PDB file of N, CA and C in Angstrom:
ATOM      1  N   MET A   1       0.845  -1.181  -0.009  1.00  0.00           N
ATOM      2  CA  MET A   1      -0.022   0.016   0.004  1.00  0.00           C
ATOM      3  C   MET A   1       0.881   1.238   0.019  1.00  0.00           C
ATOM      4  N   THR A   2       0.536   2.205  -0.780  1.00  0.00           N
ATOM      5  CA  THR A   2       1.281   3.439  -0.849  1.00  0.00           C
ATOM      6  C   THR A   2       0.700   4.511   0.052  1.00  0.00           C
ATOM      7  N   ASP A   3       1.450   5.567   0.283  1.00  0.00           N
ATOM      8  CA  ASP A   3       1.019   6.655   1.153  1.00  0.00           C
ATOM      9  C   ASP A   3       0.305   7.728   0.390  1.00  0.00           C
ATOM     10  N   ASP A   4      -0.041   7.551  -0.868  1.00  0.00           N
ATOM     11  CA  ASP A   4      -0.633   8.598  -1.652  1.00  0.00           C
ATOM     12  C   ASP A   4      -2.068   8.928  -1.289  1.00  0.00           C
ATOM     13  N   HIS A   5      -2.653   8.157  -0.363  1.00  0.00           N
ATOM     14  CA  HIS A   5      -4.003   8.444   0.106  1.00  0.00           C
ATOM     15  C   HIS A   5      -4.032   8.973   1.536  1.00  0.00           C
ATOM     16  N   VAL A   6      -2.868   9.129   2.154  1.00  0.00           N
ATOM     17  CA  VAL A   6      -2.759   9.492   3.522  1.00  0.00           C
ATOM     18  C   VAL A   6      -2.576  11.020   3.672  1.00  0.00           C
ATOM     19  N   PRO A   7      -3.381  11.720   4.472  1.00  0.00           N
ATOM     20  CA  PRO A   7      -3.147  13.154   4.699  1.00  0.00           C
ATOM     21  C   PRO A   7      -1.802  13.375   5.397  1.00  0.00           C
ATOM     22  N   ARG A   8      -1.227  14.527   5.112  1.00  0.00           N
ATOM     23  CA  ARG A   8       0.052  14.889   5.787  1.00  0.00           C
ATOM     24  C   ARG A   8      -0.273  15.928   6.887  1.00  0.00           C
ATOM     25  N   ARG A   9       0.150  15.591   8.111  1.00  0.00           N
ATOM     26  CA  ARG A   9      -0.082  16.515   9.235  1.00  0.00           C
ATOM     27  C   ARG A   9       1.014  17.605   9.237  1.00  0.00           C
ATOM     28  N   PHE A  10       0.648  18.802   9.674  1.00  0.00           N
ATOM     29  CA  PHE A  10       1.653  19.850   9.768  1.00  0.00           C
ATOM     30  C   PHE A  10       1.324  20.792  10.897  1.00  0.00           C
ATOM     31  N   GLU A  11       2.347  21.572  11.279  1.00  0.00           N
ATOM     32  CA  GLU A  11       2.218  22.687  12.223  1.00  0.00           C
ATOM     33  C   GLU A  11       2.502  23.965  11.443  1.00  0.00           C
ATOM     34  N   LEU A  12       1.828  25.008  11.796  1.00  0.00           N
ATOM     35  CA  LEU A  12       2.156  26.319  11.253  1.00  0.00           C
ATOM     36  C   LEU A  12       2.956  27.023  12.307  1.00  0.00           C
ATOM     37  N   VAL A  13       4.212  27.310  11.994  1.00  0.00           N
ATOM     38  CA  VAL A  13       5.174  27.819  13.003  1.00  0.00           C
ATOM     39  C   VAL A  13       5.498  29.279  12.659  1.00  0.00           C
ATOM     40  N   ARG A  14       5.200  30.189  13.606  1.00  0.00           N
ATOM     41  CA  ARG A  14       5.383  31.617  13.397  1.00  0.00           C
ATOM     42  C   ARG A  14       6.583  32.076  14.201  1.00  0.00           C
ATOM     43  N   GLU A  15       7.551  32.648  13.483  1.00  0.00           N
ATOM     44  CA  GLU A  15       8.756  33.214  14.119  1.00  0.00           C
ATOM     45  C   GLU A  15       8.541  34.640  14.616  1.00  0.00           C
ATOM     46  N   GLU A  16       7.739  35.399  13.858  1.00  0.00           N
ATOM     47  CA  GLU A  16       7.449  36.776  14.209  1.00  0.00           C
ATOM     48  C   GLU A  16       5.971  37.043  13.901  1.00  0.00           C
ATOM     49  N   ASP A  17       5.287  37.639  14.891  1.00  0.00           N
ATOM     50  CA  ASP A  17       3.849  37.929  14.730  1.00  0.00           C
ATOM     51  C   ASP A  17       3.645  39.379  14.308  1.00  0.00           C
ATOM     52  N   VAL A  18       3.653  39.598  12.991  1.00  0.00           N
ATOM     53  CA  VAL A  18       3.510  40.944  12.491  1.00  0.00           C
ATOM     54  C   VAL A  18       2.150  41.571  12.752  1.00  0.00           C
ATOM     55  N   SER A  19       1.106  40.670  12.846  1.00  0.00           N
ATOM     56  CA  SER A  19      -0.221  41.160  13.059  1.00  0.00           C
ATOM     57  C   SER A  19      -0.551  41.321  14.540  1.00  0.00           C
ATOM     58  N   GLU A  20       0.350  40.827  15.377  1.00  0.00           N
ATOM     59  CA  GLU A  20       0.176  40.902  16.846  1.00  0.00           C
ATOM     60  C   GLU A  20      -1.171  40.262  17.274  1.00  0.00           C
ATOM     61  N   THR A  21      -1.528  39.151  16.627  1.00  0.00           N
ATOM     62  CA  THR A  21      -2.746  38.440  16.867  1.00  0.00           C
ATOM     63  C   THR A  21      -2.537  37.019  17.397  1.00  0.00           C
ATOM     64  N   SER A  22      -1.755  36.235  16.645  1.00  0.00           N
ATOM     65  CA  SER A  22      -1.652  34.840  16.978  1.00  0.00           C
ATOM     66  C   SER A  22      -0.424  34.435  17.823  1.00  0.00           C
ATOM     67  N   GLY A  23       0.429  35.339  18.026  1.00  0.00           N
ATOM     68  CA  GLY A  23       1.623  35.041  18.811  1.00  0.00           C
ATOM     69  C   GLY A  23       2.680  34.344  17.976  1.00  0.00           C
ATOM     70  N   THR A  24       3.643  33.719  18.643  1.00  0.00           N
ATOM     71  CA  THR A  24       4.735  32.986  17.938  1.00  0.00           C
ATOM     72  C   THR A  24       4.747  31.551  18.374  1.00  0.00           C
ATOM     73  N   GLY A  25       5.615  30.797  17.679  1.00  0.00           N
ATOM     74  CA  GLY A  25       5.671  29.349  17.926  1.00  0.00           C
ATOM     75  C   GLY A  25       4.637  28.639  17.084  1.00  0.00           C
ATOM     76  N   VAL A  26       4.172  27.510  17.527  1.00  0.00           N
ATOM     77  CA  VAL A  26       3.146  26.752  16.779  1.00  0.00           C
ATOM     78  C   VAL A  26       1.785  27.429  17.019  1.00  0.00           C
ATOM     79  N   VAL A  27       1.293  28.100  15.929  1.00  0.00           N
ATOM     80  CA  VAL A  27       0.043  28.849  16.044  1.00  0.00           C
ATOM     81  C   VAL A  27      -1.150  28.129  15.504  1.00  0.00           C
ATOM     82  N   ALA A  28      -0.901  27.033  14.750  1.00  0.00           N
ATOM     83  CA  ALA A  28      -2.001  26.252  14.149  1.00  0.00           C
ATOM     84  C   ALA A  28      -1.475  24.860  13.814  1.00  0.00           C
ATOM     85  N   VAL A  29      -2.411  23.924  13.695  1.00  0.00           N
ATOM     86  CA  VAL A  29      -2.103  22.570  13.247  1.00  0.00           C
ATOM     87  C   VAL A  29      -3.031  22.242  12.116  1.00  0.00           C
ATOM     88  N   GLY A  30      -2.613  21.347  11.240  1.00  0.00           N
ATOM     89  CA  GLY A  30      -3.491  21.039  10.133  1.00  0.00           C
ATOM     90  C   GLY A  30      -3.097  19.770   9.380  1.00  0.00           C
ATOM     91  N   VAL A  31      -3.852  19.549   8.296  1.00  0.00           N
ATOM     92  CA  VAL A  31      -3.552  18.402   7.426  1.00  0.00           C
ATOM     93  C   VAL A  31      -3.699  18.887   5.987  1.00  0.00           C
ATOM     94  N   GLU A  32      -2.842  18.330   5.156  1.00  0.00           N
ATOM     95  CA  GLU A  32      -2.946  18.503   3.723  1.00  0.00           C
ATOM     96  C   GLU A  32      -3.431  17.152   3.156  1.00  0.00           C
ATOM     97  N   TYR A  33      -4.565  17.185   2.478  1.00  0.00           N
ATOM     98  CA  TYR A  33      -5.117  15.960   1.902  1.00  0.00           C
ATOM     99  C   TYR A  33      -4.458  15.664   0.601  1.00  0.00           C
ATOM    100  N   PRO A  34      -4.508  14.394   0.135  1.00  0.00           N
ATOM    101  CA  PRO A  34      -3.792  14.002  -1.119  1.00  0.00           C
ATOM    102  C   PRO A  34      -4.201  14.835  -2.334  1.00  0.00           C
ATOM    103  N   ASP A  35      -5.401  15.405  -2.379  1.00  0.00           N
ATOM    104  CA  ASP A  35      -5.795  16.189  -3.521  1.00  0.00           C
ATOM    105  C   ASP A  35      -5.306  17.612  -3.438  1.00  0.00           C
ATOM    106  N   GLY A  36      -4.652  17.970  -2.347  1.00  0.00           N
ATOM    107  CA  GLY A  36      -4.076  19.314  -2.166  1.00  0.00           C
ATOM    108  C   GLY A  36      -4.888  20.245  -1.237  1.00  0.00           C
ATOM    109  N   ALA A  37      -6.096  19.817  -0.825  1.00  0.00           N
ATOM    110  CA  ALA A  37      -6.885  20.628   0.079  1.00  0.00           C
ATOM    111  C   ALA A  37      -6.196  20.653   1.468  1.00  0.00           C
ATOM    112  N   VAL A  38      -6.390  21.734   2.179  1.00  0.00           N
ATOM    113  CA  VAL A  38      -5.795  21.930   3.510  1.00  0.00           C
ATOM    114  C   VAL A  38      -6.900  22.273   4.509  1.00  0.00           C
ATOM    115  N   HIS A  39      -6.867  21.658   5.651  1.00  0.00           N
ATOM    116  CA  HIS A  39      -7.724  22.003   6.760  1.00  0.00           C
ATOM    117  C   HIS A  39      -6.823  22.344   7.952  1.00  0.00           C
ATOM    118  N   MET A  40      -7.072  23.435   8.606  1.00  0.00           N
ATOM    119  CA  MET A  40      -6.173  23.919   9.644  1.00  0.00           C
ATOM    120  C   MET A  40      -7.019  24.429  10.844  1.00  0.00           C
ATOM    121  N   GLN A  41      -6.493  24.186  12.033  1.00  0.00           N
ATOM    122  CA  GLN A  41      -7.106  24.702  13.246  1.00  0.00           C
ATOM    123  C   GLN A  41      -6.142  25.594  14.007  1.00  0.00           C
ATOM    124  N   TRP A  42      -6.553  26.823  14.278  1.00  0.00           N
ATOM    125  CA  TRP A  42      -5.745  27.757  15.039  1.00  0.00           C
ATOM    126  C   TRP A  42      -5.677  27.315  16.497  1.00  0.00           C
ATOM    127  N   ARG A  43      -4.591  27.614  17.122  1.00  0.00           N
ATOM    128  CA  ARG A  43      -4.428  27.282  18.548  1.00  0.00           C
ATOM    129  C   ARG A  43      -4.715  28.552  19.391  1.00  0.00           C
ATOM    130  N   ASN A  44      -5.825  29.182  19.135  1.00  0.00           N
ATOM    131  CA  ASN A  44      -6.217  30.405  19.794  1.00  0.00           C
ATOM    132  C   ASN A  44      -6.357  30.254  21.322  1.00  0.00           C
ATOM    133  N   ALA A  45      -6.902  29.129  21.725  1.00  0.00           N
ATOM    134  CA  ALA A  45      -7.108  28.904  23.181  1.00  0.00           C
ATOM    135  C   ALA A  45      -5.801  28.855  23.939  1.00  0.00           C
ATOM    136  N   ASP A  46      -4.677  28.592  23.277  1.00  0.00           N
ATOM    137  CA  ASP A  46      -3.359  28.558  23.894  1.00  0.00           C
ATOM    138  C   ASP A  46      -2.698  29.903  23.951  1.00  0.00           C
ATOM    139  N   ASN A  47      -3.295  30.906  23.314  1.00  0.00           N
ATOM    140  CA  ASN A  47      -2.710  32.237  23.204  1.00  0.00           C
ATOM    141  C   ASN A  47      -3.238  33.138  24.311  1.00  0.00           C
ATOM    142  N   ASP A  48      -2.376  33.467  25.269  1.00  0.00           N
ATOM    143  CA  ASP A  48      -2.784  34.321  26.400  1.00  0.00           C
ATOM    144  C   ASP A  48      -3.209  35.701  25.940  1.00  0.00           C
ATOM    145  N   GLY A  49      -2.765  36.128  24.764  1.00  0.00           N
ATOM    146  CA  GLY A  49      -3.070  37.431  24.265  1.00  0.00           C
ATOM    147  C   GLY A  49      -4.492  37.587  23.689  1.00  0.00           C
ATOM    148  N   LEU A  50      -5.160  36.454  23.475  1.00  0.00           N
ATOM    149  CA  LEU A  50      -6.540  36.471  22.949  1.00  0.00           C
ATOM    150  C   LEU A  50      -7.519  36.119  23.996  1.00  0.00           C
ATOM    151  N   GLU A  51      -8.660  36.783  23.999  1.00  0.00           N
ATOM    152  CA  GLU A  51      -9.697  36.510  24.985  1.00  0.00           C
ATOM    153  C   GLU A  51     -10.713  35.522  24.364  1.00  0.00           C
ATOM    154  N   THR A  52     -10.285  34.248  24.248  1.00  0.00           N
ATOM    155  CA  THR A  52     -11.189  33.249  23.706  1.00  0.00           C
ATOM    156  C   THR A  52     -10.780  31.877  24.264  1.00  0.00           C
ATOM    157  N   ASP A  53     -11.754  31.005  24.315  1.00  0.00           N
ATOM    158  CA  ASP A  53     -11.487  29.588  24.701  1.00  0.00           C
ATOM    159  C   ASP A  53     -11.693  28.694  23.493  1.00  0.00           C
ATOM    160  N   ALA A  54     -11.925  29.275  22.355  1.00  0.00           N
ATOM    161  CA  ALA A  54     -12.245  28.477  21.173  1.00  0.00           C
ATOM    162  C   ALA A  54     -11.135  28.630  20.107  1.00  0.00           C
ATOM    163  N   ASN A  55     -10.971  27.571  19.319  1.00  0.00           N
ATOM    164  CA  ASN A  55     -10.017  27.560  18.204  1.00  0.00           C
ATOM    165  C   ASN A  55     -10.763  27.756  16.909  1.00  0.00           C
ATOM    166  N   GLY A  56     -10.266  28.686  16.085  1.00  0.00           N
ATOM    167  CA  GLY A  56     -10.879  28.913  14.767  1.00  0.00           C
ATOM    168  C   GLY A  56     -10.318  27.920  13.760  1.00  0.00           C
ATOM    169  N   CYS A  57     -11.047  27.686  12.696  1.00  0.00           N
ATOM    170  CA  CYS A  57     -10.633  26.763  11.648  1.00  0.00           C
ATOM    171  C   CYS A  57     -10.509  27.498  10.305  1.00  0.00           C
ATOM    172  N   ALA A  58      -9.682  26.931   9.456  1.00  0.00           N
ATOM    173  CA  ALA A  58      -9.529  27.479   8.085  1.00  0.00           C
ATOM    174  C   ALA A  58      -9.480  26.299   7.108  1.00  0.00           C
ATOM    175  N   PHE A  59     -10.057  26.498   5.939  1.00  0.00           N
ATOM    176  CA  PHE A  59      -9.998  25.477   4.881  1.00  0.00           C
ATOM    177  C   PHE A  59      -9.576  26.152   3.594  1.00  0.00           C
ATOM    178  N   LYS A  60      -8.644  25.550   2.961  1.00  0.00           N
ATOM    179  CA  LYS A  60      -8.197  26.020   1.621  1.00  0.00           C
ATOM    180  C   LYS A  60      -8.423  24.898   0.651  1.00  0.00           C
ATOM    181  N   PRO A  61      -9.177  25.096  -0.438  1.00  0.00           N
ATOM    182  CA  PRO A  61      -9.538  23.995  -1.329  1.00  0.00           C
ATOM    183  C   PRO A  61      -8.372  23.548  -2.213  1.00  0.00           C
ATOM    184  N   ALA A  62      -8.577  22.323  -2.752  1.00  0.00           N
ATOM    185  CA  ALA A  62      -7.620  21.735  -3.666  1.00  0.00           C
ATOM    186  C   ALA A  62      -7.664  22.478  -4.984  1.00  0.00           C
ATOM    187  N   PRO A  63      -6.677  22.448  -5.800  1.00  0.00           N
ATOM    188  CA  PRO A  63      -5.448  21.724  -5.631  1.00  0.00           C
ATOM    189  C   PRO A  63      -4.321  22.564  -4.902  1.00  0.00           C
ATOM    190  N   ASP A  64      -4.595  23.811  -4.669  1.00  0.00           N
ATOM    191  CA  ASP A  64      -3.538  24.709  -4.188  1.00  0.00           C
ATOM    192  C   ASP A  64      -3.682  25.117  -2.694  1.00  0.00           C
ATOM    193  N   GLY A  65      -4.200  24.229  -1.896  1.00  0.00           N
ATOM    194  CA  GLY A  65      -4.462  24.549  -0.487  1.00  0.00           C
ATOM    195  C   GLY A  65      -3.228  24.952   0.291  1.00  0.00           C
ATOM    196  N   LEU A  66      -2.101  24.232   0.093  1.00  0.00           N
ATOM    197  CA  LEU A  66      -0.867  24.543   0.790  1.00  0.00           C
ATOM    198  C   LEU A  66      -0.300  25.868   0.328  1.00  0.00           C
ATOM    199  N   VAL A  67      -0.309  26.085  -0.992  1.00  0.00           N
ATOM    200  CA  VAL A  67       0.192  27.312  -1.530  1.00  0.00           C
ATOM    201  C   VAL A  67      -0.590  28.527  -0.994  1.00  0.00           C
ATOM    202  N   ALA A  68      -1.933  28.396  -0.993  1.00  0.00           N
ATOM    203  CA  ALA A  68      -2.790  29.424  -0.453  1.00  0.00           C
ATOM    204  C   ALA A  68      -2.532  29.669   1.066  1.00  0.00           C
ATOM    205  N   THR A  69      -2.353  28.589   1.805  1.00  0.00           N
ATOM    206  CA  THR A  69      -2.042  28.691   3.236  1.00  0.00           C
ATOM    207  C   THR A  69      -0.823  29.506   3.452  1.00  0.00           C
ATOM    208  N   GLU A  70       0.274  29.166   2.709  1.00  0.00           N
ATOM    209  CA  GLU A  70       1.538  29.882   2.858  1.00  0.00           C
ATOM    210  C   GLU A  70       1.433  31.326   2.417  1.00  0.00           C
ATOM    211  N   GLU A  71       0.667  31.587   1.317  1.00  0.00           N
ATOM    212  CA  GLU A  71       0.572  32.967   0.849  1.00  0.00           C
ATOM    213  C   GLU A  71      -0.261  33.835   1.838  1.00  0.00           C
ATOM    214  N   ILE A  72      -1.314  33.286   2.387  1.00  0.00           N
ATOM    215  CA  ILE A  72      -2.187  34.044   3.273  1.00  0.00           C
ATOM    216  C   ILE A  72      -1.620  34.188   4.651  1.00  0.00           C
ATOM    217  N   HIS A  73      -1.089  33.074   5.189  1.00  0.00           N
ATOM    218  CA  HIS A  73      -0.648  33.073   6.621  1.00  0.00           C
ATOM    219  C   HIS A  73       0.857  33.082   6.786  1.00  0.00           C
ATOM    220  N   GLY A  74       1.618  33.071   5.704  1.00  0.00           N
ATOM    221  CA  GLY A  74       3.085  33.006   5.780  1.00  0.00           C
ATOM    222  C   GLY A  74       3.797  34.284   6.224  1.00  0.00           C
ATOM    223  N   HIS A  75       3.125  35.415   6.070  1.00  0.00           N
ATOM    224  CA  HIS A  75       3.710  36.681   6.453  1.00  0.00           C
ATOM    225  C   HIS A  75       5.141  36.846   5.926  1.00  0.00           C
ATOM    226  N   ASP A  76       5.279  36.683   4.603  1.00  0.00           N
ATOM    227  CA  ASP A  76       6.554  36.849   3.891  1.00  0.00           C
ATOM    228  C   ASP A  76       7.692  36.036   4.542  1.00  0.00           C
ATOM    229  N   GLY A  77       7.407  34.773   4.811  1.00  0.00           N
ATOM    230  CA  GLY A  77       8.443  33.887   5.309  1.00  0.00           C
ATOM    231  C   GLY A  77       8.616  33.875   6.827  1.00  0.00           C
ATOM    232  N   ARG A  78       7.836  34.680   7.562  1.00  0.00           N
ATOM    233  CA  ARG A  78       7.918  34.684   8.985  1.00  0.00           C
ATOM    234  C   ARG A  78       7.189  33.554   9.659  1.00  0.00           C
ATOM    235  N   THR A  79       6.350  32.861   8.850  1.00  0.00           N
ATOM    236  CA  THR A  79       5.607  31.717   9.295  1.00  0.00           C
ATOM    237  C   THR A  79       5.817  30.602   8.299  1.00  0.00           C
ATOM    238  N   THR A  80       6.158  29.394   8.793  1.00  0.00           N
ATOM    239  CA  THR A  80       6.421  28.292   7.888  1.00  0.00           C
ATOM    240  C   THR A  80       5.585  27.042   8.238  1.00  0.00           C
ATOM    241  N   VAL A  81       5.419  26.176   7.261  1.00  0.00           N
ATOM    242  CA  VAL A  81       4.731  24.928   7.409  1.00  0.00           C
ATOM    243  C   VAL A  81       5.793  23.853   7.763  1.00  0.00           C
ATOM    244  N   ARG A  82       5.592  23.198   8.901  1.00  0.00           N
ATOM    245  CA  ARG A  82       6.509  22.097   9.297  1.00  0.00           C
ATOM    246  C   ARG A  82       5.696  20.809   9.324  1.00  0.00           C
ATOM    247  N   PHE A  83       6.054  19.928   8.424  1.00  0.00           N
ATOM    248  CA  PHE A  83       5.346  18.639   8.310  1.00  0.00           C
ATOM    249  C   PHE A  83       5.815  17.693   9.382  1.00  0.00           C
ATOM    250  N   LEU A  84       4.876  16.885   9.852  1.00  0.00           N
ATOM    251  CA  LEU A  84       5.139  15.915  10.905  1.00  0.00           C
ATOM    252  C   LEU A  84       5.081  14.481  10.276  1.00  0.00           C
ATOM    253  N   ASP A  85       5.487  13.500  10.991  1.00  0.00           N
ATOM    254  CA  ASP A  85       5.333  12.056  10.629  1.00  0.00           C
ATOM    255  C   ASP A  85       6.268  11.641   9.502  1.00  0.00           C
ATOM    256  N   GLY A  86       7.111  12.498   8.979  1.00  0.00           N
ATOM    257  CA  GLY A  86       7.986  12.074   7.888  1.00  0.00           C
ATOM    258  C   GLY A  86       7.248  11.735   6.645  1.00  0.00           C
ATOM    259  N   ALA A  87       6.089  12.315   6.454  1.00  0.00           N
ATOM    260  CA  ALA A  87       5.274  12.029   5.265  1.00  0.00           C
ATOM    261  C   ALA A  87       6.028  12.496   3.996  1.00  0.00           C
ATOM    262  N   PRO A  88       5.972  11.705   2.945  1.00  0.00           N
ATOM    263  CA  PRO A  88       6.656  12.031   1.673  1.00  0.00           C
ATOM    264  C   PRO A  88       6.069  13.280   1.010  1.00  0.00           C
ATOM    265  N   ASP A  89       6.876  13.962   0.240  1.00  0.00           N
ATOM    266  CA  ASP A  89       6.415  15.126  -0.530  1.00  0.00           C
ATOM    267  C   ASP A  89       5.462  14.620  -1.601  1.00  0.00           C
ATOM    268  N   ARG A  90       4.540  15.495  -1.973  1.00  0.00           N
ATOM    269  CA  ARG A  90       3.623  15.192  -3.047  1.00  0.00           C
ATOM    270  C   ARG A  90       4.163  15.819  -4.337  1.00  0.00           C
ATOM    271  N   ASP A  91       3.829  15.183  -5.442  1.00  0.00           N
ATOM    272  CA  ASP A  91       4.239  15.737  -6.735  1.00  0.00           C
ATOM    273  C   ASP A  91       3.252  16.789  -7.221  1.00  0.00           C
TER     274      ASP A  91
END
């Protein structure tokens, strides 16, 4: 069995918070599905700077979900996607 049907888990890691909203470190977790769609959950409840107990979610549709995630939430390279589990790159 190949891994081409398995979602890849990732963390969104922010080095600098230019918006002063989400903080730094791991600010969200998510999965990239084999078709390229991305589902992500913010770690808002872990951020002492926000007055919330809830985590927001974001969805970016296939086939460019990861590209859209990096463009929207990457803050010009200040935030990166770090894949977990040693999942192989997709073509």
